[in-house]
CSV table of C-alpha atoms and ligand atoms in Angstrom, one decimal:
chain,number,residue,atom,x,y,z
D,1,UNK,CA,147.6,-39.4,77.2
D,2,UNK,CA,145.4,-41.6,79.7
D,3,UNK,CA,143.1,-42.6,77.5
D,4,UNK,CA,141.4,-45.9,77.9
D,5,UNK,CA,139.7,-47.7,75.5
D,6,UNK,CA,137.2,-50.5,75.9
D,7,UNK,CA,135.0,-52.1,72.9
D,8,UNK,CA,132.1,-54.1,74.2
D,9,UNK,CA,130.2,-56.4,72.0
D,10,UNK,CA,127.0,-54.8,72.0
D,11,UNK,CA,124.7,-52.1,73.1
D,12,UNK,CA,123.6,-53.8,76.2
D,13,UNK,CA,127.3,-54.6,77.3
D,14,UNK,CA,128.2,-51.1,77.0
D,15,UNK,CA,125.4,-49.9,78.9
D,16,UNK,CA,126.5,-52.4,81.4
D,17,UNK,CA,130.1,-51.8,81.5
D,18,UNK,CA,129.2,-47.7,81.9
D,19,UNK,CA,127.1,-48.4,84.7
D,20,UNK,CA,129.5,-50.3,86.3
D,21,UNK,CA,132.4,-47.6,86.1
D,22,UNK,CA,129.6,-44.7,87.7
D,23,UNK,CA,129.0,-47.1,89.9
D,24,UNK,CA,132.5,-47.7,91.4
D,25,UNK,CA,133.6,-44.2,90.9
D,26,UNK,CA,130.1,-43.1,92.8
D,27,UNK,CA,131.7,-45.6,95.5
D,28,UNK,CA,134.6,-43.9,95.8
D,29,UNK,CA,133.7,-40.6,95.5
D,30,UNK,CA,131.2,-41.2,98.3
D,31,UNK,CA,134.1,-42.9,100.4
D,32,UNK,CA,136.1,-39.9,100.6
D,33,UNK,CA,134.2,-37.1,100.2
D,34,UNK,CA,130.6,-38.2,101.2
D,35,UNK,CA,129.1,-36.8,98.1
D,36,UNK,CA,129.3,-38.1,94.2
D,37,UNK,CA,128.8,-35.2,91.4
D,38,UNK,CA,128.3,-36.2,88.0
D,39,UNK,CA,127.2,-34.3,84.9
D,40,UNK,CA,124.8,-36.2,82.0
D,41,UNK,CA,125.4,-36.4,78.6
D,42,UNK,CA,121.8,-36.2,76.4
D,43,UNK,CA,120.8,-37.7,73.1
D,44,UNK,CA,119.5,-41.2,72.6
D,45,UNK,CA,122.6,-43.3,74.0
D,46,UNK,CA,122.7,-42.5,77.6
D,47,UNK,CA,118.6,-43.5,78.2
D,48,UNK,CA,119.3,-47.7,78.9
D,49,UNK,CA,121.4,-46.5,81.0
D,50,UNK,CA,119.7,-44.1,82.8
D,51,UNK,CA,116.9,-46.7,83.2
D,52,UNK,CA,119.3,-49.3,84.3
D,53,UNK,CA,120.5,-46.4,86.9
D,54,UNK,CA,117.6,-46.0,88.5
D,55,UNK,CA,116.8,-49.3,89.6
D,56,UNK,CA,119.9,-49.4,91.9
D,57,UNK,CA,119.6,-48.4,95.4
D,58,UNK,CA,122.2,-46.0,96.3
D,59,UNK,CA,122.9,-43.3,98.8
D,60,UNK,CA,121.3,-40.5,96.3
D,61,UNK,CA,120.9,-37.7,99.0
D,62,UNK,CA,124.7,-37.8,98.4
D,63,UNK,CA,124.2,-38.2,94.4
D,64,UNK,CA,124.1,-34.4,92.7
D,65,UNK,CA,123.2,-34.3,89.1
D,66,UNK,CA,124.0,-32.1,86.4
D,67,UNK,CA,124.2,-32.1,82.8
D,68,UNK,CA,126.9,-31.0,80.3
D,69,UNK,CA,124.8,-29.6,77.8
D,70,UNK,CA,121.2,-28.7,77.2
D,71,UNK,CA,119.2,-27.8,74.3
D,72,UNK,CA,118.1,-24.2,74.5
D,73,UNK,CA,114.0,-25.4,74.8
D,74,UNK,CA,112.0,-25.6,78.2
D,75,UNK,CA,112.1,-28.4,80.5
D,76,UNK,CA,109.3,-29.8,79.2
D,77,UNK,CA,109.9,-30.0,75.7
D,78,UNK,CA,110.8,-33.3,73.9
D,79,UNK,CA,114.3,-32.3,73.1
D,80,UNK,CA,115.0,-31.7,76.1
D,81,UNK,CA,118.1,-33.4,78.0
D,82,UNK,CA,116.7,-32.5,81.5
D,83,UNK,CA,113.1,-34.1,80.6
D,84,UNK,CA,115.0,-37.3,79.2
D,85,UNK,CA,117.1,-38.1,82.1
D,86,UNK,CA,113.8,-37.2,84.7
D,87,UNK,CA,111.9,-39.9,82.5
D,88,UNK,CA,114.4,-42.5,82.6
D,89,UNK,CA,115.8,-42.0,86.1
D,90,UNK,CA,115.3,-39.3,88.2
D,91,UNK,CA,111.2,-39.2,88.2
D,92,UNK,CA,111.8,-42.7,89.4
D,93,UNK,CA,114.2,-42.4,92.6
D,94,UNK,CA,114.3,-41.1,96.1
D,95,UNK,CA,116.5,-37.9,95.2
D,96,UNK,CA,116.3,-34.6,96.4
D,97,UNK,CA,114.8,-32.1,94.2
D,98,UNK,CA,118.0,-29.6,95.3
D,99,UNK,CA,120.5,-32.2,94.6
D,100,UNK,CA,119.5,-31.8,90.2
D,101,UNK,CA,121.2,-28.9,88.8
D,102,UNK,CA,119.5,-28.1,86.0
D,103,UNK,CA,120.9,-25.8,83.2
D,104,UNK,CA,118.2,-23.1,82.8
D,105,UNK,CA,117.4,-22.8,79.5
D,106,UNK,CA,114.5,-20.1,80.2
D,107,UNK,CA,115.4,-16.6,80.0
D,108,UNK,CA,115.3,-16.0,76.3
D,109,UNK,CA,118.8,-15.2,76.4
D,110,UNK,CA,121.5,-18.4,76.1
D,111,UNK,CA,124.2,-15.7,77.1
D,112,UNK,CA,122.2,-15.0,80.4
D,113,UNK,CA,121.5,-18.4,81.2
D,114,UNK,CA,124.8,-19.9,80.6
D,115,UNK,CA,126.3,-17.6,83.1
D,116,UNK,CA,123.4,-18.1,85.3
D,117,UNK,CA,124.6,-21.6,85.5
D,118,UNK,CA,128.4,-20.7,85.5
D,119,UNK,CA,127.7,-19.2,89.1
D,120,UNK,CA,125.4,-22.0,90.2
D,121,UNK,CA,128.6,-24.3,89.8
D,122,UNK,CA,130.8,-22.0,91.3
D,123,UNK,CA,128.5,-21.2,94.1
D,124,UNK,CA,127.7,-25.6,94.6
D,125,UNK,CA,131.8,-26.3,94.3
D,126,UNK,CA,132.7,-23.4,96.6
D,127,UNK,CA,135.5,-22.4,93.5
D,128,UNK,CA,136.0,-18.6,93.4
D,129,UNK,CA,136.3,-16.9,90.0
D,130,UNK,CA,139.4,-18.5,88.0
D,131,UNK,CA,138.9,-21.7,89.7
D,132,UNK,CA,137.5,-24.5,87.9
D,133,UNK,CA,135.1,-27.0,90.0
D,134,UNK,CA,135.8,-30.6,89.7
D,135,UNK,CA,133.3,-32.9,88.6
D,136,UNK,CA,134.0,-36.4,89.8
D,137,UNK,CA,132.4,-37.5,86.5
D,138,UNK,CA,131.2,-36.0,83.2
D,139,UNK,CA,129.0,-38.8,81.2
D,140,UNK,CA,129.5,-37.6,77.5
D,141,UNK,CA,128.3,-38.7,74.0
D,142,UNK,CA,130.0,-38.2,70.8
D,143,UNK,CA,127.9,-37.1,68.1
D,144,UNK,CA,128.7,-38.9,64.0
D,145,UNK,CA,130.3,-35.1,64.2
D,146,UNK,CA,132.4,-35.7,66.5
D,147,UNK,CA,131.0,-33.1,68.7
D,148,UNK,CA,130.5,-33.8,72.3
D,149,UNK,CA,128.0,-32.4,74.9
D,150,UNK,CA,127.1,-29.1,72.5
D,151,UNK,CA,131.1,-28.5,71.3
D,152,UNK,CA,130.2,-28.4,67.7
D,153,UNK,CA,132.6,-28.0,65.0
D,154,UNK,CA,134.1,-25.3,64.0
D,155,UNK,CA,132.0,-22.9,66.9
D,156,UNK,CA,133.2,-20.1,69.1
D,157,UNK,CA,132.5,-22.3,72.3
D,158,UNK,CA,135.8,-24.7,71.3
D,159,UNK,CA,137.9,-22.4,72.2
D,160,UNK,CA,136.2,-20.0,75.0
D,161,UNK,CA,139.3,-20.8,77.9
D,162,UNK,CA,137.4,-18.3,80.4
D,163,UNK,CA,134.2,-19.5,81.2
D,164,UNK,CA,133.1,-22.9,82.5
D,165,UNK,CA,129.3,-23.0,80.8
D,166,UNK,CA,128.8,-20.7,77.4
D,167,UNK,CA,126.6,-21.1,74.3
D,168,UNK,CA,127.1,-23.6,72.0
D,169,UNK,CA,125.7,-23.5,68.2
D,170,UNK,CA,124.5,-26.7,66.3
D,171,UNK,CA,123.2,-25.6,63.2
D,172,UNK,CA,122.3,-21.9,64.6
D,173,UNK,CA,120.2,-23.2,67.3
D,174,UNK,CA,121.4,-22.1,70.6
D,175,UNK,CA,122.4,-25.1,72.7
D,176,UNK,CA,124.0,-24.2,77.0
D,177,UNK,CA,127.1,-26.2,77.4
D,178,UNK,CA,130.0,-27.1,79.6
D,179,UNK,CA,133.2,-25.5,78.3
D,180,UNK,CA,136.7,-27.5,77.4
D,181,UNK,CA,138.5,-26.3,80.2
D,182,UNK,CA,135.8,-27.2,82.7
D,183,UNK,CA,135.2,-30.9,81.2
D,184,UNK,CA,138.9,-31.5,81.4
D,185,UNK,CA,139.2,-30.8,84.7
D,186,UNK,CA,137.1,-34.0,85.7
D,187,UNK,CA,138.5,-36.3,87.8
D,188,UNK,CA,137.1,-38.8,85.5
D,189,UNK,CA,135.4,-38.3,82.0
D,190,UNK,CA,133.8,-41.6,80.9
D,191,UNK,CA,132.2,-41.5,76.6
D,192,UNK,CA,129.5,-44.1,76.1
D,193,UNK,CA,129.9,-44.5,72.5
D,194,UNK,CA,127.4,-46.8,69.9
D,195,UNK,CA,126.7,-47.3,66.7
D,196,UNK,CA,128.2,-47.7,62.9
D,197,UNK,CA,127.3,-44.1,62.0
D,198,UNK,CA,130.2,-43.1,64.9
D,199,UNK,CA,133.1,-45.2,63.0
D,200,UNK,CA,134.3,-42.2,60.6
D,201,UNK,CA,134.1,-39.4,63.5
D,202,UNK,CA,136.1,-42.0,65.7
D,203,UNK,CA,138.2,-42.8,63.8
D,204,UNK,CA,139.5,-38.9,63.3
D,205,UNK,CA,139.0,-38.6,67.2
D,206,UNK,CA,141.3,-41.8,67.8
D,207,UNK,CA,144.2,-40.6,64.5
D,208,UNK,CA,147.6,-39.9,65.7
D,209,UNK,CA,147.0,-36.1,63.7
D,210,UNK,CA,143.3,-34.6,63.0
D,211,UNK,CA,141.9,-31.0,63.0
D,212,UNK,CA,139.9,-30.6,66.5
D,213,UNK,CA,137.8,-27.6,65.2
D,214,UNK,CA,137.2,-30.4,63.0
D,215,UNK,CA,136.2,-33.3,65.9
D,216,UNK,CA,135.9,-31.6,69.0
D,217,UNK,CA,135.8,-34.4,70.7
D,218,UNK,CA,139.7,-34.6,70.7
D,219,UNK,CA,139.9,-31.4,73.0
D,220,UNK,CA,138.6,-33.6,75.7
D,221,UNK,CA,141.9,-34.6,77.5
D,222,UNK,CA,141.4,-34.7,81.0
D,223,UNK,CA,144.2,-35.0,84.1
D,224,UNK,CA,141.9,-37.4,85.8
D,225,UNK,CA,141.1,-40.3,83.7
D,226,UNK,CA,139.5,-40.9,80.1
D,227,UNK,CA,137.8,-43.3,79.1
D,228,UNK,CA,135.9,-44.5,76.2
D,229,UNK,CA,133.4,-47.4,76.2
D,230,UNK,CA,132.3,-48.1,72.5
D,231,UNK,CA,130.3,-50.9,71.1
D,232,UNK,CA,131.6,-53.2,68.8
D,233,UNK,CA,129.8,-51.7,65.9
D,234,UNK,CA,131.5,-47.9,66.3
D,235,UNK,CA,134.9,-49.6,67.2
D,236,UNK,CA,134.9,-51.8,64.0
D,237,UNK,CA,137.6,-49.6,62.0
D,238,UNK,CA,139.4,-48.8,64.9
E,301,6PG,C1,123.1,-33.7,73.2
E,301,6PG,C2,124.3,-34.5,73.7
E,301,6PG,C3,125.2,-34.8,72.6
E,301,6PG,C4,125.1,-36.3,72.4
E,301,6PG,C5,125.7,-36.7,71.0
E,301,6PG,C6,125.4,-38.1,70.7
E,301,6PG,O1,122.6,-32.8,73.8
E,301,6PG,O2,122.6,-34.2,72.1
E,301,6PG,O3,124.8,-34.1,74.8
E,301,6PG,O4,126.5,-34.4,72.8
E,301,6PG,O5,125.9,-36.9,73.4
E,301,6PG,O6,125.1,-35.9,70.0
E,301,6PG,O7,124.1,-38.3,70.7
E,301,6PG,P1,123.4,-39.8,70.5
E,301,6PG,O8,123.7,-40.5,71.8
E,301,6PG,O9,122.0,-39.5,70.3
E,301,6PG,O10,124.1,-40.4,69.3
């Protein structure tokens, strides 16, 4: 396994340390194929670092934005990943409204929309049915579940191996989310990790033998690299 594992002292060095491994990997994504495509993770830990993100000047018109999951709620509701990451970052840069890539979340029917966004991916990466588009990086949380982007325990979407976007399920709410087989084949997935309530989950995502229906953040095994920036406090037991 590639997995890398970094524990930074605090919340603010993590944030820092994330941003600078977008940051190069932007770099070199940019540098050899002119264009840098990353998917967002949602919750509460990615904001800082959205904030921090959008103060840089970079080459956005080259930047393309998507997210891994989304709550199943319009755009402009409070949950919403999308609204989150517009109000941190993107509301506040020079980015082209065609380069965000929003999951739509607005048919009334998770099924329809999820497949809706399926072909929107296919379509942007050029992949034909079968082939799975590359991300050059997938941003991901990990919830004190285990889950990651909306691959919650125990739920049909852990093991769907033919689609690359399908509904997830937290607690019977529809959720749209990137499937295991699409997130694994990023060229680099990169978890931003925080907080004490995250020790037990890691430490059955880190064990040498644990149920992933159980943490599903152990199907996330990429070819490219994987890598895990945790604070302090969620790396204590480690
Ligand atoms: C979501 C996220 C989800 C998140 C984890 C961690 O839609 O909520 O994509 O997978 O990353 O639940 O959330 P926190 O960062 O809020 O702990």
């Amino acid at each position: 396994m590639n997995r890398i594992v970094e524990v930074l002292a605090d919340k603010s060095a993590l944030i820092e340390r994330s941003q600078d491994i977008i940051l190069s990997r932007l770099q070199t994504a940019i540098k050899s194929r002119d264009q840098f495509t990353i998917a967002l993770s949602g919750g509460s830990t990615p904001k800082p670092l959205y904030e921090a993100l959008s103060s840089q000047s970079l080459p956005w018109s080259k930047i393309h934005i998507f997210w891994g999951d989304e709550r199943y709620v319009p755009a402009t509701h409070q949950d919403s990943n999308q609204l989150m990451a517009r109000q941190a970052w993107l509301d506040r840069i020079e980015i082209p409204a065609e380069n965000i890539h929003p999951m739509n979340t607005t048919s009334a029917d998770p099924v329809q929309d999820a497949q809706k966004h399926e072909a929107e991916l296919q379509e942007f990466f050029s992949t034909k049915k079968g082939e799975i588009p590359v991300f050059d990086l997938i941003l991901l949380g990990m919830g004190d579940d285990g889950h990651t982007a909306s691959l919650f325990p125990h739920t049909e979407a852990l093991t769907e191996s033919n689609r690359l976007v399908t509904v997830g399920n937290k607690d019977g709410q529809p959720r749209i989310t990137f499937t295991v087989p699409l997130i694994n084949q990023a060229r680099c997935v990169l978890f931003v990790v925080a907080g004490a309530n995250k020790r037990p989950a890691l430490k059955q995502v880190f064990a040498e033998q644990a149920d992933a229906m159980n943490y599903p953040s152990r199907l996330i095994q990429p070819q490219g690299e994987l890598l895990w920036l945790l604070d302090q406090a969620a790396a204590a037991e480690l």
